[in-house]
CSV table of C-alpha atoms in Angstrom, one decimal:
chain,number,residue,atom,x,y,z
A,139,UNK,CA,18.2,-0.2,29.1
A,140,UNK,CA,16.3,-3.1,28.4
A,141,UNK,CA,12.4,-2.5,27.8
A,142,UNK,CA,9.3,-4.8,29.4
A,143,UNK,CA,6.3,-3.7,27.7
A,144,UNK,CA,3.1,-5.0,29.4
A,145,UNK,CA,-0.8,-4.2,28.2
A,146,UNK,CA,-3.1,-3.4,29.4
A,147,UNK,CA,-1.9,-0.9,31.5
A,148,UNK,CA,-5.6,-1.2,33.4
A,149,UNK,CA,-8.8,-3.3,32.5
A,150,UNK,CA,-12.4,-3.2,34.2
A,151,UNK,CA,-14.0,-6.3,33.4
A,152,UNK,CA,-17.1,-8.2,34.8
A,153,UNK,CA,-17.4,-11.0,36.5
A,154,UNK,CA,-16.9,-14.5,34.8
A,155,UNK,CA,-15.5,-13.3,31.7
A,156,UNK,CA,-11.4,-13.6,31.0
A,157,UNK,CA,-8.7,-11.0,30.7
A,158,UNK,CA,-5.7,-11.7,29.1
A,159,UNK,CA,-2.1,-9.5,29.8
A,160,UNK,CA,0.6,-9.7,28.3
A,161,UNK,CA,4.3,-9.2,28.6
A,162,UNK,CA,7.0,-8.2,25.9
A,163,UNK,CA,10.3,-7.5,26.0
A,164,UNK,CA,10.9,-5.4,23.5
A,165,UNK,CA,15.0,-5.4,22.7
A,166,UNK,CA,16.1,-8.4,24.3
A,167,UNK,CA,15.2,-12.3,24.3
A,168,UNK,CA,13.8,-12.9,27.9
A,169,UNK,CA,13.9,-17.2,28.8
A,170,UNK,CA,11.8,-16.6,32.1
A,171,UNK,CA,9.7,-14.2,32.9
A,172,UNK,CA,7.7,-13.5,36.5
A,173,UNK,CA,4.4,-12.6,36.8
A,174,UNK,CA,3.3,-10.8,40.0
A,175,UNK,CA,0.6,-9.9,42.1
A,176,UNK,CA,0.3,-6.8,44.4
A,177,UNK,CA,-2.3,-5.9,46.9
A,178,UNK,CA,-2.3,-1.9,47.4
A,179,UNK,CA,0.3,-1.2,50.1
A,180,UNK,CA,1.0,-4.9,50.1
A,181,UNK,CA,4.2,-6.4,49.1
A,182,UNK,CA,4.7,-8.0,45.7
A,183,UNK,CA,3.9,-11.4,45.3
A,184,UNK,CA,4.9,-14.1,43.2
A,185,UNK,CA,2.9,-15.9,41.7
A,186,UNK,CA,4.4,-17.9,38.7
A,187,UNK,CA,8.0,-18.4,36.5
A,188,UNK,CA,7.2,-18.8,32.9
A,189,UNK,CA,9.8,-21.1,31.1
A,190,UNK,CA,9.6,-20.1,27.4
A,191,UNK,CA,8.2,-23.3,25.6
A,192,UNK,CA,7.7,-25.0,28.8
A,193,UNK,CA,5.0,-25.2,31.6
A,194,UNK,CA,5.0,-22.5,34.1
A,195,UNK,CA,5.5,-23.0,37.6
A,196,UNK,CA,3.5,-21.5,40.3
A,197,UNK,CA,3.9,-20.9,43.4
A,198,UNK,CA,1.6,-22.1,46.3
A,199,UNK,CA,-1.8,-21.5,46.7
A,200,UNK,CA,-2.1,-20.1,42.7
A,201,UNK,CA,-4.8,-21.9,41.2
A,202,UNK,CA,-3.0,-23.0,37.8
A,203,UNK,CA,-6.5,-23.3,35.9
A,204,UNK,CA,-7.5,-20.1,36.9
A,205,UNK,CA,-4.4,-18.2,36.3
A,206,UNK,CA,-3.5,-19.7,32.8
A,207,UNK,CA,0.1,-18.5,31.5
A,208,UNK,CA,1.4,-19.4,28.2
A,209,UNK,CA,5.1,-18.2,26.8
A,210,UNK,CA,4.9,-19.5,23.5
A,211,UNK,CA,8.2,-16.8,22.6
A,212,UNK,CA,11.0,-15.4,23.6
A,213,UNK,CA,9.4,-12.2,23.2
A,214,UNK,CA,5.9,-12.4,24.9
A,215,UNK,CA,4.1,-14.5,28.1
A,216,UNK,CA,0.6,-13.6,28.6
A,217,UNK,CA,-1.4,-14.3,31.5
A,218,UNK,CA,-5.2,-15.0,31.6
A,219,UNK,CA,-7.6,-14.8,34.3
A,220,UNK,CA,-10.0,-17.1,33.5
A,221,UNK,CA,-13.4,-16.4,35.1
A,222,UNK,CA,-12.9,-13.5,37.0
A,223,UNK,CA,-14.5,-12.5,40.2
A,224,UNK,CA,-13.9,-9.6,41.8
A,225,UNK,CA,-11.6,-10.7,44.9
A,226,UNK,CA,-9.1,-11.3,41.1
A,227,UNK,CA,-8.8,-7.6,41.4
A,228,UNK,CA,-5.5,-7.1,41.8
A,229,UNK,CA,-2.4,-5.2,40.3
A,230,UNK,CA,-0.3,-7.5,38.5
A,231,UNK,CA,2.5,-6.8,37.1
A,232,UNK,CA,5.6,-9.5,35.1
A,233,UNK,CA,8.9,-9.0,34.8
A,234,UNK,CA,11.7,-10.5,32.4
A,235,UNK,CA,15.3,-12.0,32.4
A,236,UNK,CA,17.6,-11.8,29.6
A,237,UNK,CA,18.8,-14.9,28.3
A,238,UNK,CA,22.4,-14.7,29.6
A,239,UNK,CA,21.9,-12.4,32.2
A,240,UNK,CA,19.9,-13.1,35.9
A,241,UNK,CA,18.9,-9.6,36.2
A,242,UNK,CA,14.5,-9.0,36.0
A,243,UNK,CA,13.3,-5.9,34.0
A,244,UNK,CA,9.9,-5.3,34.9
A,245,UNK,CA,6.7,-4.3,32.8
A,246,UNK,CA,4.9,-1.4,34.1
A,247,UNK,CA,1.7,-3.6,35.8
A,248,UNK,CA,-1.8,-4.3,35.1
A,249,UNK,CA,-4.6,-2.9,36.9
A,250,UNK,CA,-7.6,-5.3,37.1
A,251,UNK,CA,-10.7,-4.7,38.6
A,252,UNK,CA,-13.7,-7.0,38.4
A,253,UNK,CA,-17.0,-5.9,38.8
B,40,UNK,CA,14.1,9.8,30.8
B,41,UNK,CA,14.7,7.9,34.0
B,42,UNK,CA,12.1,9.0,36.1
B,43,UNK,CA,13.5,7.2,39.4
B,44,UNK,CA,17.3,7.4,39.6
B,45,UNK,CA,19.0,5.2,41.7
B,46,UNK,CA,22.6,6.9,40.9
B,47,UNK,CA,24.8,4.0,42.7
B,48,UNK,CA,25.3,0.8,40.8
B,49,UNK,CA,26.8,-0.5,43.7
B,50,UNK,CA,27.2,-0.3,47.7
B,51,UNK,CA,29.6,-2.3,49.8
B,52,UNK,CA,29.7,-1.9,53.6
B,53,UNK,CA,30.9,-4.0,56.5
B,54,UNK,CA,28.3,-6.4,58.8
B,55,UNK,CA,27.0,-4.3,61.5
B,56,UNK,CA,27.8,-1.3,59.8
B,57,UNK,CA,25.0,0.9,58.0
B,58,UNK,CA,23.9,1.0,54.6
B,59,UNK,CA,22.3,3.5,53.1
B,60,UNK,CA,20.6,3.4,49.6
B,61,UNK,CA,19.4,6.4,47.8
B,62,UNK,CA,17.2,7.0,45.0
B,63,UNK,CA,15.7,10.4,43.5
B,64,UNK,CA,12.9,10.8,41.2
B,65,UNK,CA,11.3,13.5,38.9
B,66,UNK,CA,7.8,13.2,38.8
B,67,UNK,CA,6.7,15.6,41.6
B,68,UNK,CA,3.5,13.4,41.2
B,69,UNK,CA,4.8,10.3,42.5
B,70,UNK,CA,2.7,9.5,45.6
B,71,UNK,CA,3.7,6.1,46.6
B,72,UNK,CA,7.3,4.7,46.8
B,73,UNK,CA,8.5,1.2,47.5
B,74,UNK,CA,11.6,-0.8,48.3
B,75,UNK,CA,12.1,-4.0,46.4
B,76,UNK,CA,15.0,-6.4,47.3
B,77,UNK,CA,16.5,-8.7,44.8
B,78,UNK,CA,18.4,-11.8,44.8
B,79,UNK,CA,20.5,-13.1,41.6
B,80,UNK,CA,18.1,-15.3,39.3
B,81,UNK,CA,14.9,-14.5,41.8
B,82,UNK,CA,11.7,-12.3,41.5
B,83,UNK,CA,12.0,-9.2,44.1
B,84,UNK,CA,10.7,-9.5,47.4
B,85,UNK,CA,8.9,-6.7,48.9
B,86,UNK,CA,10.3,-4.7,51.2
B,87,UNK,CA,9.2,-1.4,52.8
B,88,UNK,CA,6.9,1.5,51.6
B,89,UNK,CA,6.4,5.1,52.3
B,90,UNK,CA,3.3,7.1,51.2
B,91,UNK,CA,3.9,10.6,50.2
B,92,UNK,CA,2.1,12.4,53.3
B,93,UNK,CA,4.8,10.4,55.8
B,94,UNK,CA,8.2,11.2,56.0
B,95,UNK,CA,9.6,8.0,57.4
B,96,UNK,CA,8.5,4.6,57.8
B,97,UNK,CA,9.9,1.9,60.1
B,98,UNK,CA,10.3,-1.6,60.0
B,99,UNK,CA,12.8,-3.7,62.1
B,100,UNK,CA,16.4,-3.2,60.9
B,101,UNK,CA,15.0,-0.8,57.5
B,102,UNK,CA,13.6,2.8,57.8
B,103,UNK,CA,12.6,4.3,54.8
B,104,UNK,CA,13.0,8.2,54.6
B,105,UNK,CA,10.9,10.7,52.4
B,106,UNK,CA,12.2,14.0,51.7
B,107,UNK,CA,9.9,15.4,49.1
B,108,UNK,CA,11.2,19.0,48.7
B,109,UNK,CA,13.7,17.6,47.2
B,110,UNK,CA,12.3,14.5,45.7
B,111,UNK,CA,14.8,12.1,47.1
B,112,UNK,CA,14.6,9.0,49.6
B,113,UNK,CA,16.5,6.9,50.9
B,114,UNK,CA,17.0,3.0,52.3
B,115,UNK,CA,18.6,2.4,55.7
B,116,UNK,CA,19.8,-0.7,56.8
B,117,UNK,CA,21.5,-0.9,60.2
B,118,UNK,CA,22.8,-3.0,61.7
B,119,UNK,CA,23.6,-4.7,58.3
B,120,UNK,CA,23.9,-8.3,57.8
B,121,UNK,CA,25.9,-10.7,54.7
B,122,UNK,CA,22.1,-11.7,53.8
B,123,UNK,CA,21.3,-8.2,52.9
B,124,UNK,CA,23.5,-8.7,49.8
B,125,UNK,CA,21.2,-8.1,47.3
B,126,UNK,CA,20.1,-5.8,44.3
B,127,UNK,CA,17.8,-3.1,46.1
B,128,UNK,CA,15.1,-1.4,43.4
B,129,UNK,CA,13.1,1.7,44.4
B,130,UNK,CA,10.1,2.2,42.8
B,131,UNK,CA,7.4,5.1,43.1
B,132,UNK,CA,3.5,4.9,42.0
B,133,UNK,CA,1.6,8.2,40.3
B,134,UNK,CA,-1.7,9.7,41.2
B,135,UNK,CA,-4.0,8.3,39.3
B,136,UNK,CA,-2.1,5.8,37.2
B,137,UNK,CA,-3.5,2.8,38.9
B,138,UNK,CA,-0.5,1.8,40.9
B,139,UNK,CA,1.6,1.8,37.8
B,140,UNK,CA,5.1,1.6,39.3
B,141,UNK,CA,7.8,3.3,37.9
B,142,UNK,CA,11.0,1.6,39.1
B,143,UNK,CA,14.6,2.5,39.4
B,144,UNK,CA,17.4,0.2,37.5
B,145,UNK,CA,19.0,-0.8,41.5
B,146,UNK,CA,21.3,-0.9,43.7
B,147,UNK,CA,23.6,-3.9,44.3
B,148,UNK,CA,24.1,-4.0,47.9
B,149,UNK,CA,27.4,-6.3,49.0
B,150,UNK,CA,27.6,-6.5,53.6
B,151,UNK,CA,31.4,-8.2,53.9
B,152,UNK,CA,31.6,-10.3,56.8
């Protein structure tokens, strides 16, 4: 099946420095790809669709400027926290759609915790 | 190697009717499990969870049940309703991996009016 590859699998960072993730599919060309946000035991949230070549969109109440996104390929979308504080610590986790195909693969998530 | 197996591609049932969705894992570490619901050309939507020291877990018209021994669970929907039709994903977490979720591939759940 289809592979999502996303790294860091976990981060520690401090407070008011950035952290980049990214997301790669690995054997397919993904158009959009989601990126997520889970709280433990909470459900998964949305928090942005990344259009390759194009601006992302996010969802309500996600602060663009902090949560910069950039899909510059078919192949990768990172995600950067920019000035992380330690309520950013979060799982996050993105998932891919092939081209032609409306089905999501996801990566494997992204622990971040900010001290 | 497929660590959570969700072995049916595809469910169809009637409205009203019950649905159940299976899904079996491996890993005897896997401590956490989740329900994801998925609508064509959408990100999943969160919809039930079930820790490894419960076996069941309620919540309105979806219990979630745990059966550890032999590493299966399973998704109940009753009764069922046309906007259930969806892809259902399972996923399960592993101690100590940082809530890296290991998901299944889905069900594709189709309630017929």
């Amino acid at each position: 099946g289809a592979v999502v590859s996303q790294h860091p699998s976990w981060v520690i960072c401090k407070s008011g420095t950035s952290v980049k993730i990214e997301c790669r599919s690995l054997d397919f060309q993904a158009t959009t790809m989601f990126w997520y946000r889970q709280f433990p035991k909470q459900s998964l949230m949305l928090m942005a669709t990344s259009n390759e070549g194009s601006k992302a969109t996010y969802e309500q109440g996600v602060e663009k400027d902090k949560f910069l996104i950039n899909h510059a390929s078919l192949t990768l979308s990172t995600l950067t926290v920019t000035s992380a504080h330690p309520e950013d610590s979060s799982f996050y986790i993105c998932s891919a759609m092939r081209q032609s195909n409306t089905e999501a693969f996801f990566g494997q998530g992204t622990r971040l915790t900010v001290v | 190697d497929q660590q959570v197996k969700q072995n049916s591609p595809s469910l169809s049932v009637q409205e009203g009717r019950i649905s159940i969705l299976n899904c079996d894992y491996t890993n005897s570490m896997f401590d956490y499990f989740l329900w994801y619901k998925k609508y064509p050309a959408e990100g999943p939507t969160f919809l039930i969870s079930i820790s490894s020291i419960k076996d069941k877990n309620e919540d309105g018209r979806f219990t979630v049940f745990l059966n550890k021994s032999a590493k299966h669970l399973s998704l109940h929907i009753v009764p069922s309703q046309p906007g259930d039709s969806a892809v259902y994903f399972c996923a399960a977490s592993l101690v100590g991996s940082n809530y890296k979720l290991t998901f299944g591939k889905g069900t594709l759940l189709t309630v017929n009016p």
